[in-house]
Amino acid sequence: MKQSKNIRNFSIIAHIDHGKSTLADRLIERTGTLTKREMEDQILDNLDLERERGITIKAQAVQLDYKAQDGQDYILNLIDTPGHVDFNYEVSRSLAACEGALLVIDATQGIEAQTLANVYLAMEHDLEIIPIINKIDLPSADPDKVKKEIEDVLGIDASEAVLCSAKTGIGIDDVLEAVVKRVPSPSGDSDAPLQALVVDSKYDAYKGVMLYIRIVNGEIHKGMSIRMMATGKVFEVTDVGVFKPALVDVGSLGEGQVGFIAAAIKNVRDARVGDTVTSNDNPAAVPLPGYRKATPMVYCGLYPVENSDYDNLRDALEKLQLNDAALLFEPETSAALGFGFRCGFLGLLHMDVIKERLEREYDLTLLTTAPNVIYEVFLTNGQIEMVDNPSLFPNQTVIDHVEEPFVNATIIVPKDYVGPVMELSQEKRGEYSNMTYLDENRVMIHYALPLSEIIFDYFDRLKSVTRGYASLDYELHGYRPSNLVKVDILLNGEPVDALSAIVHRDRAQVRGRALVEKLRSVIPRQLFEIPIQAAIGSKVIARETVSAMRKDVLAKCYGGDITRKRKLLEKQKAGKKRMKQVGTVELPQEAFMAILKVDK
Amino acid sequence: MVAYTEQLCRHIGRYRKIMPVNPRATIYFGGGTPSVLPLSCLEQIVYALKAKGLWQRPAEATIEVNPGTVDGEKLKAYRNLGFDRISMGIQSLHDKELKTMGRIHNKKEALAALDMAQKAGFKKINGDLIFGYPGQTLNSVKSSVEELVKLGLTHISVYSLSVEKGTPLAKDIKEGKLKLPDDNMVGDMYDFIVKYLPEHGLRHYEISNFAKPGEEAQHNLVYWHYLPYLGFGIGAVSFTGRERRTGPLTMAAYLAGGKQDIEKLTSDIQLEECIFMGLRTIDGINIEEIKERFGVDFKKKYSKEVTECELQNLVEWTENGNVLRLTAKGMQFGNRVFEKFM
């Protein structure tokens, strides 16, 4: 009998808030992997931030032991996936380790943009997709309508969709049975040389780099000499285990299994995610297909407010990068902000999460410049420059033309909002592709949009013009020529490089004006007047002034007031700590984000 | 009122020396409106202090009065009890503004009260004024200041309004019932005040205080010089140099004999407070005194902060570099200086 016959490796994929984490919790509970008492809510989301935001950022895995109705014992490996578009790359990694996916759809909402994106990813990996219609306990649930959508839009047979309520526990047994019956067992060869896919890695202070692996062929055990096929590095396995969901030592893992190994690997670069682990003594001939490398799409500058924190920031970034291969950073210097780093992220959420983790976990006070995309600048001399920092945008005179990244955006929206969505997308320089009716009420619209507009405020505006009903997903499509110019901002007549922005020429005037107005409203009054100018090259296109503060002093202060006044002063000082001294001007973080907040 | 007086006197009577009392220690009745107290109550309190040796030969004995709650009789009685200085909450000399401020007196009563105080024999008289209150204009503030100066006051305190969260005033402003004068106008008011008063013989000796030479409030200088003091009554604060004690904040708690809140001040906090209180006056802070009191080399410890302030022309060294004080600009932007030392 094949060893892996009773193993099922699966993921759960869902649009945000459709109940993926609750379902995972329920499966863990129902299989007795953890008792109810041991369960913390949404056990798989164990970064503080994930819990607070209700999102999954890093893939996690848990092994469930399940006695099925056929009387046999099964090992179910649940590999959690992030739901947000920024982390599609992580989803893709998780799916590569699975044979099946539970597609969770909210019975009250139906298919959303991220549902589609996830389904396409699962199809790319050739997974068995089991539709799960969740939240059927809610009065507004309409499972039949959702089934129809699944068939019409996704082309998946929904006749055997499982109905459940992860919240109340209805249908959870059916979900488990469906996993056993419908997800194929692994199809590897236990006698072949070891081939294990590195799904993820994590740095542990005691054990070194821990690799989350899926064994495709062969087996791995403690003491074994392994080789990383991409880097050629050889290590000796010190620990082998599974996730329950805490790490449990098991000694060895066979074909089809999911677990972790540690091998005294000091450097994450020696054991890349997507690499194949093989036996050093009996190596496989070829590696498994790897992953497409995650390419950062959004860049921003990260600067410590206190210059003396620069080294701490670098250390913190290095540590975060150990567990997040998609995070890129390299040192940069800004005339205004001093020494910092230009960092690349998968998207805005990724950027926010990294910044928050740096501040929380490493106690840094940071300033971020407005995020931007990476531009391809074709110079008149035939060279091409990739520009990831607006302040480094070449002089207009040497530019032949510029290209910027476009995305294919999928928007799902009730049909009454089609007009506003098209109007908005048009305003954002979008190019209409096509539109499909999902049912008599909901429409799926495709647009090609500049990624920079998505970063700018497209999603916020989309939510607002559709009263929150629209869902959005997008994927990078490629570069297209655009007529772009650099708008510089001058404070007190001095250009502030960190405030430069790249905008479309047709909108430069309007945005420049809006930007200086916004800056005037966010820069606090100081002891002197501050002229703010927006300029293209040497031509000033807009000007505003922050007038000087007239006084700043606590009037009354006698014997009984001292404690309170001291606290006021301490508070005022703490507020200033977040400000960055640029020349003689103190700038708050909001000033650097002003370009994103202008309403034009 | 009687119960309060009794409790207050009991506290004074129970006072055990927590620090030596200087026979010349100043006396201040205020922070509230002592002039609403019946004379008999006031007398009891004064006697209680004298009996305890807390009122000996004070360098100055001030009582705060509100124009609406005094008359010639009371003022004469204060003089006889030994008070030699009056501080009067005048606030404005415009009836409309006084009404907006919720004051019970009008301009006529304010002028009459000042006249009575002078006739009662008070030579040292302070008048409080507010600027920046909703409804005030540059001209109205000017005329209040000018008129007060003409009456020959020896001391004027001028407070710019700060709107405290949660007060009825804050609510009225938020709801648009009242509108604060704009920053520039308030700035012009300030500029006028700090120019006009010194031109008329009242020196700008503390951020909010102006006095004729030798008429500075001796009592308040104790606070600014960060020296110890004793306080009795509701919410009264005592300061020993190392700790600050605050009495119960409500009448009910006070009458029930509620405990004092004791705030221990670390030497770092003492230093911070000593600096920001000291910098409020034109005397500034003497770095030798700081060295003696806290064992801190001020110039060394704060070289960066001082330089930043000097570059902005907010502070200056005097007395051969031994005293750091606010410049005229520093008086205007005091918080910018104080917060550096927090």
PDB file of C-alpha atoms in Angstrom, chain A residues 525-527 548-560 562-567 569-573 576 586, chain B residues 159-160 164 183-184 187-188 191 207-209 220 223-224 229 244 263 269 273 280 312 332-336 339-340 342:
ATOM      1  CA  ARG A 525       2.726  76.849  11.585  1.00  0.00           C
ATOM      2  CA  GLN A 526       6.255  77.557  12.660  1.00  0.00           C
ATOM      3  CA  LEU A 527       8.117  80.589  13.942  1.00  0.00           C
ATOM      4  CA  ALA A 548       4.130  82.256  10.800  1.00  0.00           C
ATOM      5  CA  MET A 549       2.937  81.270  14.229  1.00  0.00           C
ATOM      6  CA  ARG A 550       2.313  84.298  16.421  1.00  0.00           C
ATOM      7  CA  LYS A 551       2.810  82.834  19.867  1.00  0.00           C
ATOM      8  CA  ASP A 552       3.252  79.528  21.610  1.00  0.00           C
ATOM      9  CA  VAL A 553       3.441  79.802  25.356  1.00  0.00           C
ATOM     10  CA  LEU A 554       1.488  78.643  28.374  1.00  0.00           C
ATOM     11  CA  ALA A 555       0.057  81.782  29.894  1.00  0.00           C
ATOM     12  CA  LYS A 556      -0.745  81.061  33.527  1.00  0.00           C
ATOM     13  CA  CYS A 557       1.660  79.005  35.575  1.00  0.00           C
ATOM     14  CA  TYR A 558       1.676  79.133  39.336  1.00  0.00           C
ATOM     15  CA  GLY A 559       2.212  76.714  42.214  1.00  0.00           C
ATOM     16  CA  GLY A 560      -0.806  74.514  41.614  1.00  0.00           C
ATOM     17  CA  ILE A 562       3.117  72.859  37.571  1.00  0.00           C
ATOM     18  CA  THR A 563       2.374  69.158  37.228  1.00  0.00           C
ATOM     19  CA  ARG A 564      -0.314  69.723  34.627  1.00  0.00           C
ATOM     20  CA  LYS A 565       1.774  72.189  32.670  1.00  0.00           C
ATOM     21  CA  ARG A 566       4.729  69.843  32.727  1.00  0.00           C
ATOM     22  CA  LYS A 567       2.549  67.109  31.275  1.00  0.00           C
ATOM     23  CA  LEU A 569       4.850  70.259  27.602  1.00  0.00           C
ATOM     24  CA  GLU A 570       5.809  66.592  27.598  1.00  0.00           C
ATOM     25  CA  LYS A 571       2.883  65.855  25.319  1.00  0.00           C
ATOM     26  CA  GLN A 572       3.797  68.674  22.977  1.00  0.00           C
ATOM     27  CA  LYS A 573       7.328  67.376  22.863  1.00  0.00           C
ATOM     28  CA  LYS A 576       7.232  66.799  17.786  1.00  0.00           C
ATOM     29  CA  GLU A 586       9.653  70.637  10.857  1.00  0.00           C
TER      30      GLU A 586
ATOM     31  CA  TYR B 159      -3.303  86.102  30.256  1.00  0.00           C
ATOM     32  CA  SER B 160      -3.881  84.915  26.768  1.00  0.00           C
ATOM     33  CA  GLU B 164      -9.288  73.836  28.010  1.00  0.00           C
ATOM     34  CA  ASP B 183      -4.369  84.005  15.484  1.00  0.00           C
ATOM     35  CA  ASN B 184      -3.073  87.078  13.781  1.00  0.00           C
ATOM     36  CA  GLY B 187      -0.735  88.074  17.905  1.00  0.00           C
ATOM     37  CA  ASP B 188      -1.335  91.782  17.422  1.00  0.00           C
ATOM     38  CA  ASP B 191       2.492  92.716  20.466  1.00  0.00           C
ATOM     39  CA  ILE B 207       5.616  85.652  30.623  1.00  0.00           C
ATOM     40  CA  SER B 208       2.196  86.911  31.747  1.00  0.00           C
ATOM     41  CA  ASN B 209       3.180  89.496  34.353  1.00  0.00           C
ATOM     42  CA  ASN B 220       4.595  84.168  42.747  1.00  0.00           C
ATOM     43  CA  TYR B 223       6.805  79.416  42.443  1.00  0.00           C
ATOM     44  CA  TRP B 224       8.929  80.518  39.534  1.00  0.00           C
ATOM     45  CA  TYR B 229       5.557  76.556  49.762  1.00  0.00           C
ATOM     46  CA  ARG B 244       4.157  67.931  45.625  1.00  0.00           C
ATOM     47  CA  GLU B 263       3.548  63.154  43.876  1.00  0.00           C
ATOM     48  CA  ILE B 269      11.655  65.968  37.007  1.00  0.00           C
ATOM     49  CA  GLU B 273      10.420  71.861  36.384  1.00  0.00           C
ATOM     50  CA  ARG B 280       9.391  82.081  32.757  1.00  0.00           C
ATOM     51  CA  GLN B 312      16.271  80.802  16.772  1.00  0.00           C
ATOM     52  CA  GLN B 332       6.381  84.802  22.953  1.00  0.00           C
ATOM     53  CA  PHE B 333       7.333  81.230  22.081  1.00  0.00           C
ATOM     54  CA  GLY B 334       8.223  79.952  25.542  1.00  0.00           C
ATOM     55  CA  ASN B 335       6.931  76.437  24.932  1.00  0.00           C
ATOM     56  CA  ARG B 336       9.431  76.004  22.123  1.00  0.00           C
ATOM     57  CA  GLU B 339       9.947  71.495  25.722  1.00  0.00           C
ATOM     58  CA  LYS B 340      13.590  71.184  24.766  1.00  0.00           C
ATOM     59  CA  MET B 342      11.700  68.011  29.020  1.00  0.00           C
TER      60      MET B 342
END
